[in-house]
Each structure stands twice: as C-alpha cells, then as structure tokens.
Short mmCIF file of C-alpha atoms in Angstrom, two decimals:
data_model
loop_
_atom_site.label_atom_id
_atom_site.label_comp_id
_atom_site.label_asym_id
_atom_site.label_seq_id
_atom_site.Cartn_x
_atom_site.Cartn_y
_atom_site.Cartn_z
CA MET A 616 -79.28 0.30 -40.47
CA SER A 617 -75.93 1.02 -41.88
CA ASN A 618 -74.46 -1.32 -44.51
CA PRO A 619 -72.63 -4.31 -42.50
CA MET A 620 -69.86 -4.02 -45.17
CA GLU A 621 -69.09 -0.72 -44.13
CA GLN A 622 -66.99 -1.94 -41.31
CA PHE A 623 -64.42 -3.50 -43.87
CA VAL A 624 -63.73 -0.17 -46.07
CA ILE A 625 -60.34 1.10 -45.97
CA LYS A 626 -59.88 4.78 -45.48
CA PRO A 627 -56.50 6.65 -45.88
CA ILE A 628 -55.36 8.23 -42.68
CA ILE A 629 -52.32 9.71 -44.37
CA PRO A 630 -52.12 9.29 -47.99
CA ILE A 631 -48.42 8.69 -49.17
CA LYS A 632 -47.72 7.85 -52.69
CA ILE A 633 -44.55 7.12 -54.15
CA GLY A 634 -44.58 7.36 -57.87
CA ASP A 635 -48.00 6.07 -59.06
CA ILE A 636 -47.85 3.55 -56.28
CA ASP A 637 -50.39 4.29 -53.09
CA ILE A 638 -48.70 3.61 -49.97
CA SER A 639 -51.05 5.49 -47.76
CA PHE A 640 -51.11 5.02 -44.11
CA THR A 641 -54.75 3.56 -43.76
CA ASN A 642 -56.75 2.27 -41.03
CA SER A 643 -55.71 -1.12 -42.01
CA ALA A 644 -52.10 -0.16 -41.81
CA LEU A 645 -52.85 1.34 -38.55
CA PHE A 646 -54.31 -1.96 -36.87
CA MET A 647 -51.12 -3.95 -38.42
CA VAL A 648 -48.90 -1.46 -36.50
CA LEU A 649 -51.07 -1.72 -33.49
CA ALA A 650 -50.86 -5.43 -33.61
CA VAL A 651 -46.99 -5.18 -33.47
CA VAL A 652 -46.90 -2.62 -31.05
CA VAL A 653 -49.60 -4.21 -28.52
CA SER A 654 -48.23 -7.63 -29.03
CA THR A 655 -44.83 -6.64 -28.24
CA LEU A 656 -45.65 -4.33 -25.20
CA LEU A 657 -48.06 -7.01 -23.75
CA LEU A 658 -45.55 -9.94 -24.19
CA GLY A 659 -42.80 -7.32 -22.99
CA PHE A 660 -44.87 -6.44 -19.96
CA CYS A 661 -45.81 -10.15 -19.13
CA ILE A 662 -41.84 -11.03 -19.16
CA ARG A 663 -40.65 -8.10 -17.47
CA LYS A 664 -39.68 -9.82 -14.07
CA ARG A 665 -38.46 -13.29 -15.44
CA THR A 666 -38.91 -15.28 -12.46
CA ILE A 667 -38.13 -18.87 -12.13
CA ILE A 668 -41.59 -19.79 -10.98
CA PRO A 669 -44.02 -17.76 -13.33
CA SER A 670 -46.56 -15.53 -12.24
CA VAL A 671 -50.05 -15.84 -14.10
CA ALA A 672 -48.84 -12.97 -16.84
CA GLN A 673 -45.90 -14.62 -17.20
CA SER A 674 -47.02 -18.03 -17.98
CA VAL A 675 -49.09 -16.63 -20.74
CA PRO A 676 -46.27 -15.82 -23.01
CA GLU A 677 -44.39 -19.11 -22.12
CA THR A 678 -47.28 -21.19 -22.98
CA ILE A 679 -47.58 -19.55 -26.26
CA TYR A 680 -43.77 -20.06 -26.38
CA GLU A 681 -43.98 -23.96 -25.69
CA PHE A 682 -47.14 -24.25 -27.65
CA ILE A 683 -45.12 -22.95 -30.91
CA ASN A 684 -42.35 -25.13 -29.79
CA SER A 685 -44.22 -28.35 -29.70
CA LEU A 686 -45.96 -27.65 -32.79
CA ILE A 687 -42.90 -27.41 -34.82
CA LYS A 688 -41.34 -30.41 -33.30
CA GLU A 689 -44.34 -32.33 -34.12
CA ASN A 690 -44.89 -31.00 -37.61
CA VAL A 691 -41.55 -30.15 -38.78
CA GLY A 692 -39.00 -32.04 -36.58
CA THR A 693 -36.11 -30.73 -34.28
CA GLU A 694 -34.58 -29.29 -37.28
CA GLY A 695 -37.56 -26.84 -37.71
CA LEU A 696 -36.90 -25.18 -34.55
CA LYS A 697 -34.54 -22.47 -36.27
CA TYR A 698 -37.68 -21.12 -38.02
CA PHE A 699 -39.59 -20.83 -34.57
CA PRO A 700 -39.27 -16.94 -34.77
CA PHE A 701 -41.20 -16.94 -37.78
CA ILE A 702 -43.90 -19.27 -36.83
CA PHE A 703 -44.15 -17.42 -33.64
CA THR A 704 -44.56 -14.09 -35.28
CA VAL A 705 -47.03 -15.28 -37.80
CA PHE A 706 -49.26 -16.67 -34.78
CA LEU A 707 -49.03 -13.62 -32.82
CA PHE A 708 -49.51 -11.28 -35.73
CA VAL A 709 -52.95 -13.51 -36.98
CA ALA A 710 -53.93 -13.67 -33.26
CA PHE A 711 -53.58 -9.97 -32.46
CA GLY A 712 -54.96 -8.79 -35.75
CA ASN A 713 -57.82 -10.97 -35.36
CA MET A 714 -58.54 -9.82 -31.35
CA LEU A 715 -57.87 -6.31 -31.99
CA GLY A 716 -60.55 -6.15 -34.75
CA LEU A 717 -62.99 -7.49 -32.09
CA LEU A 718 -62.62 -3.94 -30.16
CA PRO A 719 -65.52 -1.54 -30.74
CA TYR A 720 -64.69 0.81 -33.83
CA ALA A 721 -61.57 -1.21 -34.49
CA PHE A 722 -60.69 -2.57 -38.08
CA THR A 723 -59.76 -6.18 -38.57
CA PHE A 724 -57.10 -6.27 -41.14
CA THR A 725 -57.23 -10.12 -41.04
CA SER A 726 -60.79 -9.78 -42.88
CA HIS A 727 -58.83 -8.56 -45.95
CA LEU A 728 -57.95 -10.81 -48.53
CA ALA A 729 -54.68 -8.45 -49.87
CA ALA A 730 -53.53 -8.51 -46.20
CA VAL A 731 -53.93 -12.29 -45.49
CA GLY A 732 -53.05 -13.46 -48.78
CA GLY A 733 -49.64 -11.19 -48.51
CA LEU A 734 -49.04 -13.02 -45.22
CA SER A 735 -49.76 -16.44 -46.63
CA LEU A 736 -47.52 -15.56 -49.74
CA ILE A 737 -44.69 -14.55 -47.25
CA ALA A 738 -45.05 -17.81 -45.73
CA LEU A 739 -44.97 -19.75 -49.05
CA LEU A 740 -41.95 -17.83 -50.42
CA PHE A 741 -40.35 -18.68 -46.74
CA ASN A 742 -41.02 -22.24 -47.27
CA VAL A 743 -39.86 -22.16 -50.91
CA ILE A 744 -36.51 -20.24 -49.82
CA ILE A 745 -36.24 -23.03 -47.07
CA GLY A 746 -36.98 -25.88 -49.29
CA ILE A 747 -34.50 -24.53 -51.87
CA LYS A 748 -31.85 -23.90 -49.46
CA LYS A 749 -32.13 -27.50 -48.30
CA LYS A 750 -32.45 -29.56 -51.29
CA LYS A 751 -31.26 -27.30 -54.19
CA TRP A 752 -32.55 -28.50 -57.61
CA GLY A 753 -34.25 -31.27 -55.41
CA TYR A 754 -36.95 -29.10 -54.48
CA LEU A 755 -38.35 -29.43 -57.90
CA ARG A 756 -39.36 -32.93 -56.43
CA THR A 757 -42.31 -31.23 -54.75
CA PHE A 758 -43.83 -31.31 -58.38
CA MET A 759 -42.87 -34.40 -59.35
CA PRO A 760 -42.66 -36.99 -56.61
CA LYS A 761 -40.47 -39.82 -56.50
CA GLY A 762 -41.65 -43.11 -58.05
CA ILE A 763 -44.23 -41.91 -60.28
CA PRO A 764 -43.82 -43.18 -64.01
CA ALA A 765 -42.42 -40.32 -66.24
CA ALA A 766 -45.52 -40.90 -68.53
CA LEU A 767 -47.51 -39.71 -65.92
CA ALA A 768 -45.54 -36.25 -65.45
CA PRO A 769 -47.70 -34.29 -67.75
CA LEU A 770 -50.51 -35.07 -65.41
CA ILE A 771 -48.96 -35.05 -62.18
CA ILE A 772 -46.95 -31.93 -62.42
CA PRO A 773 -50.13 -29.69 -63.18
CA ILE A 774 -51.83 -31.02 -59.97
CA GLU A 775 -49.03 -30.80 -57.78
CA MET A 776 -48.59 -27.33 -58.91
CA ILE A 777 -52.33 -26.60 -58.09
CA SER A 778 -51.99 -28.26 -54.79
CA PHE A 779 -48.93 -26.25 -54.11
CA LEU A 780 -50.74 -23.22 -54.70
CA SER A 781 -53.90 -23.81 -53.14
CA LYS A 782 -52.19 -24.16 -50.06
CA PRO A 783 -51.72 -20.61 -49.49
CA PHE A 784 -55.25 -19.81 -51.17
CA SER A 785 -57.05 -21.93 -48.88
CA LEU A 786 -55.22 -20.64 -45.58
CA THR A 787 -56.13 -17.09 -46.75
CA VAL A 788 -59.77 -17.82 -47.64
CA ARG A 789 -60.16 -19.74 -44.28
CA LEU A 790 -59.20 -16.72 -42.25
CA VAL A 791 -60.64 -14.17 -44.33
CA ALA A 792 -64.19 -15.82 -44.65
CA ASN A 793 -64.12 -16.61 -40.83
CA MET A 794 -63.37 -12.87 -39.89
CA THR A 795 -65.61 -11.29 -42.55
CA VAL A 796 -68.53 -13.42 -41.44
CA GLY A 797 -68.21 -13.15 -37.90
CA HIS A 798 -67.88 -9.18 -37.99
CA ILE A 799 -70.78 -8.92 -40.37
CA MET A 800 -73.16 -10.89 -38.13
CA LEU A 801 -72.10 -8.70 -35.17
CA LYS A 802 -72.87 -5.65 -37.14
CA ILE A 803 -76.41 -6.78 -38.46
CA ILE A 804 -77.36 -8.07 -34.85
CA ALA A 805 -75.88 -4.78 -33.16
CA GLY A 806 -78.20 -2.98 -35.92
CA PHE A 807 -81.53 -4.75 -34.26
CA VAL A 808 -80.57 -3.19 -31.08
CA LEU A 809 -81.84 0.47 -31.92
CA ALA A 810 -84.51 -0.82 -34.39
CA LEU A 811 -86.11 -2.80 -31.29
CA GLY A 812 -85.95 0.01 -28.76
CA VAL A 813 -86.61 -1.56 -25.23
CA GLY A 814 -86.64 -4.97 -26.65
CA GLY A 815 -83.15 -4.17 -27.97
CA ILE A 816 -81.78 -5.80 -24.73
CA ILE A 817 -82.21 -9.26 -26.65
CA PRO A 818 -79.92 -8.50 -29.47
CA ILE A 819 -77.41 -6.88 -26.79
CA VAL A 820 -77.35 -10.18 -24.95
CA PHE A 821 -77.13 -12.24 -27.64
CA ASN A 822 -74.22 -10.11 -29.44
CA SER A 823 -72.25 -10.33 -25.92
CA GLY A 824 -72.39 -14.27 -26.52
CA ILE A 825 -71.10 -13.62 -29.83
CA VAL A 826 -68.26 -11.54 -29.06
CA VAL A 827 -67.38 -14.17 -26.82
CA PHE A 828 -67.63 -16.79 -29.48
CA GLU A 829 -65.52 -14.44 -31.82
CA LEU A 830 -62.83 -13.98 -29.34
CA PHE A 831 -62.84 -17.99 -29.45
CA ILE A 832 -62.78 -18.26 -33.42
CA ALA A 833 -60.09 -15.54 -33.51
CA LEU A 834 -57.77 -17.54 -31.40
CA LEU A 835 -58.55 -20.73 -33.09
CA GLN A 836 -58.26 -19.45 -36.75
CA ALA A 837 -54.92 -18.14 -35.64
CA PHE A 838 -54.27 -21.36 -34.39
CA ILE A 839 -55.42 -23.14 -37.45
CA TYR A 840 -53.32 -20.56 -39.61
CA THR A 841 -50.10 -21.42 -37.67
CA VAL A 842 -50.73 -25.27 -37.81
CA LEU A 843 -51.23 -25.24 -41.51
CA SER A 844 -48.03 -22.88 -42.05
CA CYS A 845 -46.22 -25.62 -39.84
CA ILE A 846 -47.23 -28.42 -41.89
CA TYR A 847 -46.66 -26.60 -45.36
CA LEU A 848 -43.13 -25.67 -43.76
CA GLY A 849 -42.90 -29.28 -42.81
CA ASP A 850 -43.68 -30.46 -46.27
CA ALA A 851 -41.20 -27.99 -47.81
CA ILE A 852 -38.38 -29.75 -45.57
CA HIS A 853 -39.25 -33.28 -45.93
CA SER A 854 -41.45 -33.64 -48.89
CA HIS A 855 -41.57 -36.91 -50.68
CA MET B 203 -67.29 -5.59 -51.16
CA PRO B 204 -64.29 -3.44 -49.82
CA GLN B 205 -61.95 -6.78 -49.87
CA LEU B 206 -62.00 -6.75 -53.64
CA ASP B 207 -61.10 -3.23 -53.85
CA ILE B 208 -57.71 -3.48 -55.60
CA SER B 209 -56.84 -0.15 -55.31
CA THR B 210 -55.99 -0.69 -51.67
CA PHE B 211 -53.95 -3.68 -52.18
CA THR B 212 -50.66 -1.92 -52.70
CA SER B 213 -50.71 0.10 -49.49
CA GLN B 214 -52.03 -2.98 -47.55
CA LEU B 215 -49.15 -5.14 -48.81
CA PHE B 216 -46.62 -2.36 -48.14
CA TRP B 217 -47.77 -2.00 -44.45
CA LEU B 218 -48.45 -5.75 -44.26
CA CYS B 219 -44.44 -6.32 -44.95
CA VAL B 220 -43.41 -3.34 -42.98
CA SER B 221 -45.29 -4.33 -39.72
CA PHE B 222 -44.76 -8.05 -40.10
CA PHE B 223 -41.06 -8.14 -40.89
CA SER B 224 -40.51 -5.52 -37.93
CA MET B 225 -42.73 -7.54 -35.47
CA LEU B 226 -40.55 -10.51 -36.76
CA PHE B 227 -37.47 -8.41 -36.11
CA ILE B 228 -38.77 -7.44 -32.46
CA MET B 229 -39.73 -10.99 -31.71
CA SER B 230 -36.51 -12.80 -32.80
CA LYS B 231 -34.52 -10.09 -31.29
CA PHE B 232 -35.84 -9.25 -28.06
CA ILE B 233 -39.00 -11.25 -26.76
CA ILE B 234 -37.98 -14.69 -28.05
CA PRO B 235 -34.73 -14.83 -26.47
CA LYS B 236 -36.19 -13.78 -23.22
CA ILE B 237 -38.72 -16.32 -23.00
CA GLY B 238 -36.12 -18.92 -24.17
CA ASP B 239 -33.94 -17.85 -21.37
CA ILE B 240 -36.59 -17.91 -18.48
CA LEU B 241 -37.48 -21.33 -19.92
CA ALA B 242 -33.78 -22.52 -20.11
CA GLN B 243 -33.11 -21.04 -16.61
CA ARG B 244 -35.93 -23.07 -15.35
CA GLN B 245 -35.03 -26.07 -16.91
CA ARG B 246 -31.31 -25.60 -15.48
CA LYS B 247 -32.94 -25.37 -12.16
CA ILE B 248 -34.79 -28.09 -12.56
CA ASP B 249 -32.00 -30.22 -13.73
CA ASP B 250 -30.03 -28.82 -10.85
CA TYR B 251 -32.59 -30.14 -8.42
CA LEU B 252 -32.88 -33.59 -10.08
CA HIS B 253 -29.25 -33.83 -10.02
CA LYS B 254 -29.28 -33.19 -6.29
CA ALA B 255 -32.23 -35.22 -5.45
CA HIS B 256 -29.95 -38.20 -7.56
CA MET B 257 -27.07 -37.56 -5.35
CA THR B 258 -28.98 -37.60 -2.05
CA ARG B 259 -30.59 -40.65 -3.10
CA GLN B 260 -27.34 -42.25 -3.93
CA GLN B 261 -25.85 -41.32 -0.63
CA ALA B 262 -28.78 -42.67 1.13
CA GLU B 263 -28.39 -45.94 -0.99
CA GLU B 264 -24.74 -46.21 0.16
CA SER B 265 -25.96 -45.60 3.76
CA LEU B 266 -28.52 -48.36 3.20
CA ASN B 267 -25.38 -50.70 2.10
CA LYS B 268 -23.32 -49.95 4.64
CA TYR B 269 -25.92 -50.55 7.07
CA HIS B 270 -26.54 -53.99 5.45
CA GLN B 271 -22.97 -54.82 5.63
CA ALA B 272 -22.65 -53.95 9.13
CA LEU B 273 -25.87 -56.18 10.10
CA ALA B 274 -24.29 -58.71 8.00
CA ASP B 275 -20.99 -58.92 9.92
CA ALA B 276 -22.71 -58.89 13.15
CA THR B 277 -24.83 -61.79 12.14
CA ARG B 278 -21.95 -63.72 11.00
CA LYS B 279 -19.82 -62.95 14.35
CA ALA B 280 -23.13 -63.77 16.44
CA ASP B 281 -23.47 -67.02 14.41
CA GLU B 282 -19.64 -67.81 15.04
CA THR B 283 -19.85 -67.44 18.59
CA LEU B 284 -23.18 -69.22 19.02
CA ARG B 285 -21.61 -72.38 17.18
CA LYS B 286 -18.50 -72.42 19.10
CA THR B 287 -20.47 -72.61 22.48
CA GLN B 288 -22.49 -75.20 21.03
CA GLU B 289 -19.42 -76.77 20.15
CA GLU B 290 -18.11 -76.70 23.74
CA LEU B 291 -20.91 -77.71 25.13
CA ASN B 292 -21.45 -80.77 22.92
CA SER B 293 -17.81 -81.80 23.79
CA PHE B 294 -18.28 -81.37 27.19
CA ILE B 295 -21.61 -83.32 27.30
CA THR B 296 -19.81 -86.37 25.24
CA GLY B 297 -16.93 -86.58 27.54
CA LYS B 298 -19.10 -86.67 30.62
CA GLN B 299 -21.50 -89.60 29.00
CA ASN B 300 -18.26 -91.42 28.12
CA GLU B 301 -16.88 -90.87 31.98
CA LEU B 302 -20.31 -92.27 33.15
CA ARG B 303 -20.51 -94.94 30.58
CA ASP B 304 -17.16 -96.59 31.51
CA GLU B 305 -18.25 -96.13 35.49
CA LEU B 306 -21.31 -98.08 34.79
CA HIS B 307 -19.54 -100.46 32.63
CA ARG B 308 -16.89 -101.25 35.37
CA LYS B 309 -19.34 -101.46 38.08
CA ILE B 310 -21.71 -103.97 36.15
CA ILE B 311 -18.55 -106.33 35.54
CA GLU B 312 -17.54 -106.13 39.27
CA GLY B 313 -21.10 -106.98 40.09
CA GLU B 314 -21.19 -109.62 37.86
CA ALA B 315 -17.92 -111.51 39.01
CA GLU B 316 -18.97 -111.25 42.69
CA ILE B 317 -22.36 -112.79 41.66
CA ALA B 318 -20.80 -115.44 39.67
CA ALA B 319 -18.43 -115.90 43.02
CA GLY B 320 -21.53 -116.09 45.27
CA LYS B 321 -23.02 -118.66 42.91
CA ALA B 322 -20.31 -121.16 42.79
CA GLU B 323 -19.90 -121.03 46.57
CA ALA B 324 -23.63 -121.67 46.96
CA LEU B 325 -23.27 -124.73 44.59
CA VAL B 326 -20.44 -126.33 46.54
CA LYS B 327 -22.60 -125.97 49.93
CA VAL B 328 -25.52 -127.22 48.04
CA ARG B 329 -23.69 -130.17 46.99
CA GLU B 330 -22.15 -131.06 50.62
CA MET B 331 -25.40 -130.52 51.97
CA SER B 332 -27.22 -132.73 49.48
CA ALA B 333 -24.66 -135.46 50.14
CA GLU B 334 -25.10 -135.06 53.97
CA LEU B 335 -28.74 -135.06 53.77
CA ALA B 336 -28.84 -138.16 51.28
CA GLY B 337 -26.14 -139.83 53.95
CA ASP B 338 -28.59 -139.22 56.99
CA ILE B 339 -31.76 -140.34 54.82
CA ILE B 340 -29.77 -143.52 54.20
CA LYS B 341 -28.77 -144.04 57.74
CA LYS B 342 -32.29 -143.54 58.92
CA LEU B 343 -33.55 -146.23 56.39
CA ASP B 344 -30.57 -148.51 57.57
CA ILE B 345 -29.56 -149.16 53.89
CA SER B 346 -25.89 -150.16 53.80
CA VAL B 347 -25.70 -150.90 50.29
CA ILE B 348 -25.45 -147.31 49.32
CA ASN B 349 -22.34 -145.70 50.66
CA ALA B 350 -20.88 -142.11 50.80
CA ALA B 351 -19.19 -142.46 47.32
CA ASP B 352 -22.15 -143.96 45.41
CA ILE B 353 -24.34 -140.68 46.69
CA LYS B 354 -21.51 -138.31 45.88
CA ASN B 355 -21.69 -140.14 42.28
CA ALA B 356 -25.36 -139.65 41.96
CA ILE B 357 -25.31 -136.03 42.84
CA LYS B 358 -23.08 -135.49 40.05
CA LYS B 359 -25.19 -137.38 37.50
CA ILE B 360 -28.46 -135.08 38.62
CA GLU B 361 -26.42 -132.07 38.45
CA GLN B 362 -25.37 -133.21 35.04
#
C-alpha cells in the first residue's frame, strides 16, 4: 500500500530559479493555473448566450453571482459591493481548487498550508488596506476598541492583535485540514481495494460515497472560507 | 508531511499570486461585468413589465371610474324623472280629491236644505191636522166649552 501522504508531495514540472529563490512551476502551480483556466472557461461558456431567461448552464454563474452579492450585502453592507470581484474570485479559486483536487491523479493545492495561508494573507492585506484607506489612523482602533479604559490597553492590545492574526490562521487551518483529511481517507480506502481482491468491491462502493461527500465538503469549505472572508472584511470596514 | 516542506513555499506563494491575481483580473474584467449585465438587463425587463402592468392597471381603474361616473349619472337622472312623475301624479290626485270633496259637500248642503224644508212643511200640516182632529173629537163629544182657539193654544203648549 502506498503512502497516503504521497499525493501531497510537490514535484517541480519546470524548474525555475531567480537568484536563490525557487519559483519552479510545480504540480501545485499547474493546478492553480488550471483552476483559473477551468473556472474562466466554464463560466465564460455558461454565460456565452446571455439570454434574459437563463438556461440551466447560465443560471449557475448567476446563482454564484447573486449568492456572493447577498453575502456581501449581509456581512459588509452595500458599500462592500465594490469589493465584489475580490470575494467572487476568492470563492471560485477555492471552490475550483477543492473540486479539481477530487479528480483522479489531481493535486489539491488547497491542502497546502503555504498556498491557502498565502491566500488568507492576501485577504488579510486586502482588509488592512481597505481599513486604512477608509479610516486612516482610526484603523488602529481595531486593536484598541472605543470605550475601554486606557489602563486596560496593555492587556487588550495583545489580545486584539492575537485575534486579528488568528483570523487568517483559522481560515487556513480549517480549509487545509479538511482537504488533507478527506484526501488521506480516500487514499487509504482506495488502498484496500487491491488488498481485498474480489471483496474490493466494498471499498469501491464506500469510496464512491465518500467522493460525493468530499465534493460537498469542497463546496462547503469554499463557502465557509468566503463567508468568513466577508465577515472579516465587514469587520475591517465597520469595526468598533 | 509534504505540507511542511518549507523549500516549496516560495514557488507555491509565487504561483498563488500569479494565478490568483490573473484570475481576479479576468473575473473583474470579463466574467463579472457580463453576469452583471445579464442580471441588470433582466431587472430592466422586469421593471419594464412591472411598469407596463402598472400602467394597464391604472387605465383599467380609470375605465372603472368612468363607468361608475356614468352609472351614477344615469341613476340620478332616473331618480329625477321618477320624482317628477310622482309629483305630477300626486298633484293630479289631490286636485281630483278636492273636486270630489267640494262636490260632495255641496250635495250634502243641498240635501240638508231640502230635508229641512220638507220637515217644516210636514210640521205645519201636522199642526193643522191635529187641530182639525181635536175639533172633530170635541164636536162628537159635544163639548162647547172648548173652542178652536183653545185647541190651537193647547197644541202649542204640547209642542213646546
């Protein structure tokens, strides 16, 4: 039986190095690019006709659009709608990263700390930039909410800073853990198929069920990731 | 765990930035405006239809108002005509009744006068006849003490 962690190994496809920095095009990079290409082509294909009464295909991007739209309106407010493309892209990027990873022989870049953590950091920086643009120095209030006595500052500021930094951390760990565990489980059960011979039909059936479940998890985690990003964005704009 | 292999981090982060920001660019330039356009168009269409429906409804309401107005006018006219006819009929009936009453009144007076005349005549005759009768009776009884003048006085006393 092969090592279930083997599927997460990053292998360079085209080694590239700039100075000492390694930016090789790896299987992870390939699937990131694939997520971009596939989502663009799929959405572009679905909305190619632009009919007033949507076909089944066209209603999918419309539903995603309206879902993200209502998500932002609820969590950030109408003023948050100018950040719509960002949230929309985050959702699709994560959703397609998760779902493409479920294909056989595929690589799941959302199961890697660096990739998801990077995305969370981009979202965090995005929030910070918006917050500073909107509130200037008042953004520092994030770490020292109004109405708290100055004497408590040495206690409150570290706590608020930890909570501030824990947001992208929890986002990252949640998504990575979900993806990693799901794929390990699939791999282990798939390993039983050959080992059991004719009885291998049982793990095959079981695995089919799990794949459907993982597809659900893939969408659910993309959803959670997006909702929480939205809530953090709302915090950055309205906080305290 | 391959996830903790730090040597792959730079490449992952580099390609993450490349793919994510190119996706952000593609989505915000091409895909999102198109979807937004479809939805806006649909919204316009819906608004248009709603507007049309609203206009039609207004027209219908106007027609209904006109109908009600016409109905009210007709009802008022009919009422007026009815009232006039009633008045005419009433005055005609009252006139006829008055005429009849006068006529009857006149006839009653005439009749009463005739009756009174007949009664007076009859009384005169009764007086004469009773005087004659009394005279005849006295003559037959052969009473000479009572003459005709006494009888007449006695009759007058009885009458009184």
